CSV table of C-alpha atoms in Angstrom, one decimal:
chain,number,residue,atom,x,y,z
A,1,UNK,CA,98.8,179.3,34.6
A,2,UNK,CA,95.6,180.0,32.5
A,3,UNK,CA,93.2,182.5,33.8
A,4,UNK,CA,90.8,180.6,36.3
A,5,UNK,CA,87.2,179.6,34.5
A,6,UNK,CA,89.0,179.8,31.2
A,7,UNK,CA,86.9,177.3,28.3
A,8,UNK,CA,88.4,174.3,26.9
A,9,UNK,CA,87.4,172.6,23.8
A,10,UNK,CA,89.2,169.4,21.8
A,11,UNK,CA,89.8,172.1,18.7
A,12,UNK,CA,92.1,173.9,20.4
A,13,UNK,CA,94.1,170.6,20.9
A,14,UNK,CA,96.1,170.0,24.3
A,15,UNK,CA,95.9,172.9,26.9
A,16,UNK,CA,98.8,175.3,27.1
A,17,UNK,CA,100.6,176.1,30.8
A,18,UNK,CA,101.8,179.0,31.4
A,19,UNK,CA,103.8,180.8,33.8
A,20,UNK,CA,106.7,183.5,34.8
A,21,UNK,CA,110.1,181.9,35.9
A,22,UNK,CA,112.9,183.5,38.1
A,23,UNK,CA,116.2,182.2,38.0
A,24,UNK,CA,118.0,180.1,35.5
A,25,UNK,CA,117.4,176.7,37.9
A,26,UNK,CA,116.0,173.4,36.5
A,27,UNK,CA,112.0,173.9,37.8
A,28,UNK,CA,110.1,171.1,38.1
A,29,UNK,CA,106.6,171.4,38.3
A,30,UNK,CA,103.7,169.1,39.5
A,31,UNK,CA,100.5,168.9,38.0
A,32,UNK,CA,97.3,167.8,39.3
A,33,UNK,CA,93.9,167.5,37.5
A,34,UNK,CA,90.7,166.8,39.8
A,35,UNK,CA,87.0,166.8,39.0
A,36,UNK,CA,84.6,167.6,42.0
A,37,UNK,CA,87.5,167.5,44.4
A,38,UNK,CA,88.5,164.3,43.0
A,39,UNK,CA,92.2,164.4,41.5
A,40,UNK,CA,92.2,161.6,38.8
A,41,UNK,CA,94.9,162.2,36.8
A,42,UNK,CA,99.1,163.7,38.1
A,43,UNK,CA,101.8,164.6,36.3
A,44,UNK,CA,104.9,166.1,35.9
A,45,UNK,CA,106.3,169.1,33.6
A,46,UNK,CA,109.9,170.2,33.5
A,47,UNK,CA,111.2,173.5,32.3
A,48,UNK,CA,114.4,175.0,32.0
A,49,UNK,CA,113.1,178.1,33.3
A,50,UNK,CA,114.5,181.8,31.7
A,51,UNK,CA,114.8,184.4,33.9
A,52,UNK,CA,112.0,187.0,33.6
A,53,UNK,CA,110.3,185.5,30.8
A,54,UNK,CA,106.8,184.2,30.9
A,55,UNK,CA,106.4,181.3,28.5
A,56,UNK,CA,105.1,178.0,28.1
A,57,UNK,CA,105.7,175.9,30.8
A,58,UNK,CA,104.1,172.8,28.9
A,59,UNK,CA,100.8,171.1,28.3
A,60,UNK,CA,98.0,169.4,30.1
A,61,UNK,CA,97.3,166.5,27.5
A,62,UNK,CA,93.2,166.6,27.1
A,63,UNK,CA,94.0,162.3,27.4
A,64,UNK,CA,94.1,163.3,31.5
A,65,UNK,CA,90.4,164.5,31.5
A,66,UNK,CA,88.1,162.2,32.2
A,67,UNK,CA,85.3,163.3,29.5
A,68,UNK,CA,83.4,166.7,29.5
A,69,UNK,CA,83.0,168.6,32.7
A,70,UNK,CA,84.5,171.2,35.1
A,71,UNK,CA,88.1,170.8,36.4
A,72,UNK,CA,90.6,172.1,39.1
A,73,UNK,CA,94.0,172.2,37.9
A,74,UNK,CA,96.8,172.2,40.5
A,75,UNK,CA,100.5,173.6,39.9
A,76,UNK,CA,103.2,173.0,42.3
A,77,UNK,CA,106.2,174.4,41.6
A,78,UNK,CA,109.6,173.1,42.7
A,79,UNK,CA,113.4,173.6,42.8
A,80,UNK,CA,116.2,173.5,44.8
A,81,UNK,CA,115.6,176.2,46.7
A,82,UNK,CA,112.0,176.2,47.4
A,83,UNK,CA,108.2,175.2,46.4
A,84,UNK,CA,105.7,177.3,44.9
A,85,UNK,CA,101.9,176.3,45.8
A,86,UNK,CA,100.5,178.7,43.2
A,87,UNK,CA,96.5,179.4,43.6
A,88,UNK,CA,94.3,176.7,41.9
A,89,UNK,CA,92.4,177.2,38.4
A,90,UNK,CA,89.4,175.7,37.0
A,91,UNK,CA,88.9,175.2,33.3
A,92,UNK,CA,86.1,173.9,31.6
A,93,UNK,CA,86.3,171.1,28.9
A,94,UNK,CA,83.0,170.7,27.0
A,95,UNK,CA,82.2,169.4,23.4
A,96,UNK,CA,81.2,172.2,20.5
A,97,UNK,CA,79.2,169.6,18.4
A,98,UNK,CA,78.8,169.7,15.3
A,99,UNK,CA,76.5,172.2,12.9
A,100,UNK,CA,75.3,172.8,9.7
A,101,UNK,CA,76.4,175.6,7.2
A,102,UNK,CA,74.3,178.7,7.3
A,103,UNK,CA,71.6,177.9,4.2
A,104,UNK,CA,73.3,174.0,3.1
A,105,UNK,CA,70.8,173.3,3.7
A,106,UNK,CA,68.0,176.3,3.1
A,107,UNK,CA,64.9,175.2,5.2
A,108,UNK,CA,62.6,175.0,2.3
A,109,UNK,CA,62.8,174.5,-1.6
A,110,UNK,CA,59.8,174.3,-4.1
A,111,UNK,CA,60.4,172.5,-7.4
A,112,UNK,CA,58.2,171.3,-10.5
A,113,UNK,CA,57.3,167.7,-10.7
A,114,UNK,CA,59.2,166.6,-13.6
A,115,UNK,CA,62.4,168.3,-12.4
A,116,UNK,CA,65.0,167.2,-10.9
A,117,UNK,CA,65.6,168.8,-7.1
A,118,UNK,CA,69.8,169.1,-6.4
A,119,UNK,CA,70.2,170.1,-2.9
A,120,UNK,CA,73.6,170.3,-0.9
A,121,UNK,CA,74.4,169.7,2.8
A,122,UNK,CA,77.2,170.9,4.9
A,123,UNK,CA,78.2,169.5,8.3
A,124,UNK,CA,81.2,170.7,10.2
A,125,UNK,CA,82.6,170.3,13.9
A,126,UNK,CA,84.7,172.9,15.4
A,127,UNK,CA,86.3,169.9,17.5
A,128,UNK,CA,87.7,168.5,14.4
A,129,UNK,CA,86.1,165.8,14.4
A,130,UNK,CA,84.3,164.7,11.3
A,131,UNK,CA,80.8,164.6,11.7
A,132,UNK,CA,78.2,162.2,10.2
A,133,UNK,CA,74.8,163.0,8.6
A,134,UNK,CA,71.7,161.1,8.2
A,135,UNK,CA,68.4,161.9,7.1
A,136,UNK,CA,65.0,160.1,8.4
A,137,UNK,CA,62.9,159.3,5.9
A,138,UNK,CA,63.2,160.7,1.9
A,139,UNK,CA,60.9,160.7,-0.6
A,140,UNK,CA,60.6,157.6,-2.8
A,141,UNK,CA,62.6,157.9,-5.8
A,142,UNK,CA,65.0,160.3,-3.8
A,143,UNK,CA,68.9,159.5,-2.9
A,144,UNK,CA,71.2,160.6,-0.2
A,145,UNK,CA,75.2,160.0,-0.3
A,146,UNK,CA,78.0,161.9,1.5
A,147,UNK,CA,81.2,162.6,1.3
A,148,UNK,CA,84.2,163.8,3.6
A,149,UNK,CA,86.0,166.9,2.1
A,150,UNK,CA,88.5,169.1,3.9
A,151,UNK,CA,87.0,167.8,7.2
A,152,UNK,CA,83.5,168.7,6.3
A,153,UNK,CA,80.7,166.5,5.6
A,154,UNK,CA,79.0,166.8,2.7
A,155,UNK,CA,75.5,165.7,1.6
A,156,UNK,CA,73.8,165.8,-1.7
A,157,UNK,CA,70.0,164.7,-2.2
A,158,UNK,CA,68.7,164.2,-5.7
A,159,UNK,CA,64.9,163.7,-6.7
A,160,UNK,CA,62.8,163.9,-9.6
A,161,UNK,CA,59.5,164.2,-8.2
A,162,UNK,CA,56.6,163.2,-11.0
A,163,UNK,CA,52.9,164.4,-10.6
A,164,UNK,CA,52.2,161.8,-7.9
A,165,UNK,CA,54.4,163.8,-5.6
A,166,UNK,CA,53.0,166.6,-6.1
A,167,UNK,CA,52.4,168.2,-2.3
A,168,UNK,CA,54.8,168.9,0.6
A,169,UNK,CA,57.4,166.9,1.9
A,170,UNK,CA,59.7,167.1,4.6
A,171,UNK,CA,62.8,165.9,5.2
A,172,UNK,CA,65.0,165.5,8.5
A,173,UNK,CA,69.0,166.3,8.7
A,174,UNK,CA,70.9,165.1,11.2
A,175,UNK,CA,74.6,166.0,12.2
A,176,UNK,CA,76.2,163.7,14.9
A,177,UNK,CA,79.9,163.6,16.1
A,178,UNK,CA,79.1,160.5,18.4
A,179,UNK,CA,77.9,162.5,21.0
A,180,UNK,CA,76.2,165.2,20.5
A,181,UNK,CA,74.0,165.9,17.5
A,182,UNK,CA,72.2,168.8,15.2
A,183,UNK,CA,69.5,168.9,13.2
A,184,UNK,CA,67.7,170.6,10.1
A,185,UNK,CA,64.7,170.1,8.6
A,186,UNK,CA,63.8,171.1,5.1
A,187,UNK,CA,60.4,171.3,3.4
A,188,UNK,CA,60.6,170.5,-0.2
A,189,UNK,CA,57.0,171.4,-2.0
A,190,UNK,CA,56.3,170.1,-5.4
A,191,UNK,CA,54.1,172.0,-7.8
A,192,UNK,CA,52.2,170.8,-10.7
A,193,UNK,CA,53.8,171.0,-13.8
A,194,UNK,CA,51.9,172.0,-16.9
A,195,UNK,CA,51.7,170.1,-19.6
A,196,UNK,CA,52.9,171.1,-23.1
A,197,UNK,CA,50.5,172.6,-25.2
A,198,UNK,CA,49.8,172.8,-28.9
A,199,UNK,CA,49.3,176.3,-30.5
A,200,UNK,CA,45.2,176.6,-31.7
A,201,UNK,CA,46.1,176.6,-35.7
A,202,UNK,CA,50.1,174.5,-35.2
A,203,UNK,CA,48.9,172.2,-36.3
A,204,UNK,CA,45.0,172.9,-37.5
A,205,UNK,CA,42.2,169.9,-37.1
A,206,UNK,CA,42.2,169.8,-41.0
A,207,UNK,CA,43.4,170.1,-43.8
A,208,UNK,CA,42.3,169.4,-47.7
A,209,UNK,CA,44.7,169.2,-50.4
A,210,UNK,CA,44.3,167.6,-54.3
A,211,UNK,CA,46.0,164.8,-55.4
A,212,UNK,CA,48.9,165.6,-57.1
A,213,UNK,CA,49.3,168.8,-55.1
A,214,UNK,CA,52.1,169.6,-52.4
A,215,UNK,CA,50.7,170.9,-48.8
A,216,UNK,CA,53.0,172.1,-45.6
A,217,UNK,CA,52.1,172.8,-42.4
A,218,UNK,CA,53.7,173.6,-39.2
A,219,UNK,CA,53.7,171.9,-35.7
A,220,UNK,CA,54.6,174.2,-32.8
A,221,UNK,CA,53.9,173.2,-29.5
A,222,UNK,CA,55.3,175.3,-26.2
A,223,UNK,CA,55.5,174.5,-22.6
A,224,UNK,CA,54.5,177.4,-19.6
A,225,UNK,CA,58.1,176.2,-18.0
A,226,UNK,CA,61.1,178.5,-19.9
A,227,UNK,CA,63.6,175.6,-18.8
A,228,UNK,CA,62.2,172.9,-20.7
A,229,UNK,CA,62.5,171.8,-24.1
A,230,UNK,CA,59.7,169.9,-25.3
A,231,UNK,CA,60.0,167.1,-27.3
A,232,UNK,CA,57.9,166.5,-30.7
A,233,UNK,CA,57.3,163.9,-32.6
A,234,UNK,CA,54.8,162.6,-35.7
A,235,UNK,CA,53.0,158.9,-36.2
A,236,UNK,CA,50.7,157.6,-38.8
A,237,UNK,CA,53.0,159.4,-41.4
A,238,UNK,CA,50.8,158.0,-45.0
A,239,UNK,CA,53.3,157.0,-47.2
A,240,UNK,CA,55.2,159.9,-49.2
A,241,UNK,CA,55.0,162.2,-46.0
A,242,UNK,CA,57.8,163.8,-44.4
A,243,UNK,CA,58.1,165.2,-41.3
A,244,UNK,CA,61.4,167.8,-40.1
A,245,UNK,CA,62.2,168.9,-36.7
A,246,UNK,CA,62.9,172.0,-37.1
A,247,UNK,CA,64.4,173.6,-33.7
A,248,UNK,CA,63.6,172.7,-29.9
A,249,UNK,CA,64.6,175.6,-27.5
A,250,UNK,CA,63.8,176.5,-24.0
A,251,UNK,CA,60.0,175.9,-23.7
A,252,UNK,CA,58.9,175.5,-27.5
A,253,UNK,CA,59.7,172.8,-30.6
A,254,UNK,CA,58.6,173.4,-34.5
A,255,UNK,CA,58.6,170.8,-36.6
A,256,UNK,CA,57.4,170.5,-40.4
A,257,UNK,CA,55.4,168.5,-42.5
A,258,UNK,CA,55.2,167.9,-46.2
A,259,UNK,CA,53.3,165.4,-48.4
A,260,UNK,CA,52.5,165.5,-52.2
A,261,UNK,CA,49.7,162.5,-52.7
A,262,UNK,CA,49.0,160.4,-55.2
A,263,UNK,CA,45.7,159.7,-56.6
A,264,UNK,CA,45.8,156.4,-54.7
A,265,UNK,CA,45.9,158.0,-51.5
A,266,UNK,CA,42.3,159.7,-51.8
A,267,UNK,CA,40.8,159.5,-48.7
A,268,UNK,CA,41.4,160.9,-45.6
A,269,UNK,CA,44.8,160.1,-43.0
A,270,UNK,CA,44.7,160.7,-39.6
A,271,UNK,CA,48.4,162.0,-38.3
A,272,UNK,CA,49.2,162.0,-34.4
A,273,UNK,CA,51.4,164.7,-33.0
A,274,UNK,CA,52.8,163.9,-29.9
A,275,UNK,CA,54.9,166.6,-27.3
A,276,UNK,CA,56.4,165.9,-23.7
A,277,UNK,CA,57.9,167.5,-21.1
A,278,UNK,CA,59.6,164.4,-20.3
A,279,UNK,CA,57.0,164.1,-17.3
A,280,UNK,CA,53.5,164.6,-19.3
A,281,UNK,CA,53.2,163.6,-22.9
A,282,UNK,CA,49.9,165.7,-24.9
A,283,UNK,CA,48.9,164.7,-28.6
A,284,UNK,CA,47.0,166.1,-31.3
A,285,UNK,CA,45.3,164.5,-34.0
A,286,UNK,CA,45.6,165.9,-38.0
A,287,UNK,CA,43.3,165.0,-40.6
A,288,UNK,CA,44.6,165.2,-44.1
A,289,UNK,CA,41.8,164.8,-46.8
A,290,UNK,CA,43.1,163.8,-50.1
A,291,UNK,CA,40.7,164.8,-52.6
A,292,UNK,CA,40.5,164.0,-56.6
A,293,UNK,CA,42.2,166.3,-58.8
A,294,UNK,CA,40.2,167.6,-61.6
A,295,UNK,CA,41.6,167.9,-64.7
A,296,UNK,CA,42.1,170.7,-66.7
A,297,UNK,CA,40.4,171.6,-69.9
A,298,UNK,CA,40.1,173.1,-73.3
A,299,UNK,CA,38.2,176.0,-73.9
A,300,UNK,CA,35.0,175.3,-75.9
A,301,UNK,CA,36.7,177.4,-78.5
A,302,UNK,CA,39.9,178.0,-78.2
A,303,UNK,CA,40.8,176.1,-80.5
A,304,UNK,CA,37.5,174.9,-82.3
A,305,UNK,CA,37.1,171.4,-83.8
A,306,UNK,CA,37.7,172.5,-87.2
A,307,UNK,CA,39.7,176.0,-89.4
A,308,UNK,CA,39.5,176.2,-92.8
A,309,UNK,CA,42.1,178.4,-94.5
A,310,UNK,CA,43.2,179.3,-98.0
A,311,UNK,CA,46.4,178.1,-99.3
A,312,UNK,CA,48.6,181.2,-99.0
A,313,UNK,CA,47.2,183.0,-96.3
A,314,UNK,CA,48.0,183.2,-93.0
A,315,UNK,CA,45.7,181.5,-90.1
A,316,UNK,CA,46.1,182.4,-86.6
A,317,UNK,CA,44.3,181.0,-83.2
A,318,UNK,CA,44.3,180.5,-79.5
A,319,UNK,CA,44.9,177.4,-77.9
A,320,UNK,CA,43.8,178.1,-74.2
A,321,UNK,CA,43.6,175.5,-70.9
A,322,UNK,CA,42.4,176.2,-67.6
A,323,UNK,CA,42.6,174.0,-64.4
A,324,UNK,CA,40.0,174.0,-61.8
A,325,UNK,CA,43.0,173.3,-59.2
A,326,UNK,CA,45.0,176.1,-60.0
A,327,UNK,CA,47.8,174.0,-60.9
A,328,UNK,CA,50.5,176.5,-60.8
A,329,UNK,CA,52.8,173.8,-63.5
A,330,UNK,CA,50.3,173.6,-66.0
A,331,UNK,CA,51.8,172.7,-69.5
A,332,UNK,CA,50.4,172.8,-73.4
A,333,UNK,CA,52.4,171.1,-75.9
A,334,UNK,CA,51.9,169.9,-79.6
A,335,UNK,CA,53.6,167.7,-81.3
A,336,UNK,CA,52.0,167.3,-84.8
A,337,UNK,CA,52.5,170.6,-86.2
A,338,UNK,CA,52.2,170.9,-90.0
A,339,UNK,CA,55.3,171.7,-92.2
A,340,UNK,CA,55.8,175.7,-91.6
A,341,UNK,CA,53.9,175.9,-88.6
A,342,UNK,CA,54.7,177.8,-85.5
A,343,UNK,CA,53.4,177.4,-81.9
A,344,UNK,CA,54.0,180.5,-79.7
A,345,UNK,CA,53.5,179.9,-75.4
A,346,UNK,CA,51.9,182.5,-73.8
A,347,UNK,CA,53.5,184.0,-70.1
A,348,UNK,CA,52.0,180.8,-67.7
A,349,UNK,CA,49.6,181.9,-64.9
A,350,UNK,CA,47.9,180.3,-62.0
A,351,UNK,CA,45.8,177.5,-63.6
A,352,UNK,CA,45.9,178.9,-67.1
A,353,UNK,CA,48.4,178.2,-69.8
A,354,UNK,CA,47.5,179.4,-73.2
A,355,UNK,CA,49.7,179.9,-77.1
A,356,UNK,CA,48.7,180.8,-80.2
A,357,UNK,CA,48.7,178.9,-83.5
A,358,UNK,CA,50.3,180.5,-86.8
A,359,UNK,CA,50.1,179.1,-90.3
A,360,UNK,CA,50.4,180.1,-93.8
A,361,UNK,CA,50.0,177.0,-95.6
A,362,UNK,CA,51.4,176.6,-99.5
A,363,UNK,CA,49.0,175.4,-102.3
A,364,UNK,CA,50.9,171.9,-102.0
A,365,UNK,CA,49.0,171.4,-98.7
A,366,UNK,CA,46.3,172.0,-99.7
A,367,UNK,CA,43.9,169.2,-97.8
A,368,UNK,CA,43.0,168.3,-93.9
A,369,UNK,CA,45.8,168.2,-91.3
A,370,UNK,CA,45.2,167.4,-87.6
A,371,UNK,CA,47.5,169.2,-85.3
A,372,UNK,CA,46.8,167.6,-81.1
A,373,UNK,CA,47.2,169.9,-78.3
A,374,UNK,CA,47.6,168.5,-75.3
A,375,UNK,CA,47.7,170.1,-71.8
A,376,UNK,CA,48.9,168.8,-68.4
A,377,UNK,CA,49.0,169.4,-64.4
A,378,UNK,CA,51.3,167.2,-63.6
A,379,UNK,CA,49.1,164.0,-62.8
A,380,UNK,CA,46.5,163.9,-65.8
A,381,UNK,CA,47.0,165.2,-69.1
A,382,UNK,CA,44.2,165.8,-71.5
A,383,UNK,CA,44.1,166.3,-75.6
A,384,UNK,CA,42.1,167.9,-78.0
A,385,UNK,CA,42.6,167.5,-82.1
A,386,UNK,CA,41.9,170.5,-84.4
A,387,UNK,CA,41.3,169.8,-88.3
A,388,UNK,CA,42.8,172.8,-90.1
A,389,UNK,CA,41.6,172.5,-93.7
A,390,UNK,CA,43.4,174.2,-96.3
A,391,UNK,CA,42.1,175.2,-100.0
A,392,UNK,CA,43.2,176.3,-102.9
A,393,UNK,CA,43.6,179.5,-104.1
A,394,UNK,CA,41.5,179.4,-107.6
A,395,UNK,CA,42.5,182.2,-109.9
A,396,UNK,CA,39.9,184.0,-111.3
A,397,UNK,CA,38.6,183.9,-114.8
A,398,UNK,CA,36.3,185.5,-117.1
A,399,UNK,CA,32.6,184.2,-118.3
A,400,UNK,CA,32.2,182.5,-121.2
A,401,UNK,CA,29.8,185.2,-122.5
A,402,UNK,CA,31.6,187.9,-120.0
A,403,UNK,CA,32.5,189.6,-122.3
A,404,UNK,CA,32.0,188.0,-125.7
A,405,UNK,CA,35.2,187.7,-128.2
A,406,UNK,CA,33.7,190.1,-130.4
A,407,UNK,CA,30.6,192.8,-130.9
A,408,UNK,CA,29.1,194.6,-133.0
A,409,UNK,CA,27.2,198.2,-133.0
């Protein structure tokens, strides 16, 4: 039989008896189960017993014990030649309970308000039973479900705390079987979560730009938490203005903007940027100042109001325009040039554009022509008229007493 004091528990299923027969005889053997001298339960096993071998006689089913406790097993032994009284045994049947797995749950957690907490529970019960869990109170916003897999209980709880959670918060486990019960309590802090901030010069306060005239700038904001990606995004766009998203990663966003205005849009135009962290939204304003554009000019003297040139010879001069904007695509054209005139562009620079005018008239154009320049940024275009006068080449001739037809001496 089993060794006297020997433990008992519902895992191990029914209880195994043992025992040594002699003697190929049919064995009967009676089977009493009492609890504080009290048998409650008999029974009979039979065996065909095998000489010399110690086997399994059969089984005490665990549906004779009358709940948790200690018990005094009785085996009485019996064939046709005699009865065996063999010395009483005591077992005791208790319930394991159930526990959690080592670190589902860990006993604390922090997290950052804004993010979403995932944690896992684990209940088992070396009984095989199934155990349940609960949990006392959770956090608003929070949910708990279970599941049953592989005769486990498992428990997930998922928050997303905001700033108004921030602060400590604990949460009770518990792990029943019916009877018997464990527990596990986990504190889950939530830290503060800083906000998303905007780089000191991405994007600056202000910015001036001329009409006419293209300006880009970058947004970049970033955010202290490496896990996040910020969002970004522009309002108050004037009209004309575009603004990219560039690339969001972990923990920054760029994004550009790019406006050419008209000369209606002098004036100033406020643009919001706006960044969140999906739990705390920062924005910064932008003031564009759209100023006039200035338009370019002549040089006082290049060209002058007026040439004069002899039929025959060749007259050259510069044409030359600035702009006080710089205009990078400033033009000079004409478009009147006389018969056998050439107009030659100079190499364009930054806000200059200057060509020079060549011109040998013939003695049949002789008299005034008017050749226009005209020069241009891109938005206002400005024109000056040069009078080029040609003359005629007089041969030269002799006085009518330089030298007289005839002398005498």
């Amino acid at each position: 039989p089993p060794a006297p004091g020997q433990v008992f528990s519902p895992n191990g299923g029914d209880i195994p008896i043992r025992g040594l027969v002699h003697g190929q005889a049919l064995v009967s053997y009676n089977l009493s189960v009492c609890k504080a001298d009290n048998c409650i339960a008999t029974s009979q096993i039979f065996a065909q017993g095998t000489n010399g071998v110690n086997g399994v006689l059969g089984t005490l089913p665990l549906s004779m014990l009358n709940g948790y406790g200690q018990y005094i097993i009785k085996l009485q032994a019996i064939n046709t030649l005699r009865t065996n009284n063999p010395p009483p045994i005591s077992i005791n049947y208790y319930n394991s309970g159930p526990s959690f797995l080592e670190g589902l749950p860990m006993s604390s957690y922090e997290i950052k308000a804004g993010k979403e907490l995932v944690l896992q529970v684990k209940a088992t019960d070396p009984d095989s039973t199934i155990p349940t869990i609960s949990v006392d109170v959770l956090p608003a916003g929070a949910q708990f479900t279970t599941s049953v897999v592989e005769g486990s209980t498992l428990g997930q709880l998922r928050w997303l705390p905001s700033n108004a959670d921030i602060g400590s918060h604990t949460v009770n486990f518990t792990a029943s079987d019916g009877q018997l019960t464990a527990q596990r309590a986990v504190v889950i802090t939530v830290n503060a979560n800083p906000p998303p901030t905007f780089g000191a010069n991405y994007p600056s306060d202000n910015y001036e730009v001329t009409a006419g005239q293209t300006i880009s700038f970058y947004a970049n904001p970033v955010d202290e938490d490496t896990t996040i990606k910020p969002t970004l995004s522009a309002s108050g766009l004037p009209t004309g203005a575009q603004f990219q998203l560039i690339t969001t990663s972990n923990n920054s966003a760029s994004g550009k903007l790019s406006w050419t205005p008209t000369t209606g849009q002098i004036g100033q135009h406020a643009i919001t940027f706006t960044t969140s962290d999906g739990t705390t939204s920062v924005s910064k304003t932008t003031t564009i100042t759209v100023v006039g554009n200035p338009p370019p000019t002549f040089d006082a003297s290049a060209p002058s109001d007026n040439y004069e040139v002899t039929a025959g010879t060749l007259k050259k001069f510069i044409v030359k325009a600035t702009d006080p904007s710089l205009a990078t695509n400033l033009t000079l054209t004409t478009n009147s040039l006389p018969s056998g005139a050439a107009f030659t562009l100079a190499p364009a620079t930054s806000g200059q554009a200057s060509g020079e005018f060549e011109w040998t008239p013939s003695p049949s154009q002789v008299g005034n022509h008017t050749v226009t320049f005209t020069t241009s940024d891109g938005i206002t275009s400005v024109s000056k008229a040069t009078t080029i006068i040609v003359v005629p080449n007089i041969s030269p001739v002799f006085g009518e007493f330089s030298p007289n037809d005839h002398y005498e001496v």
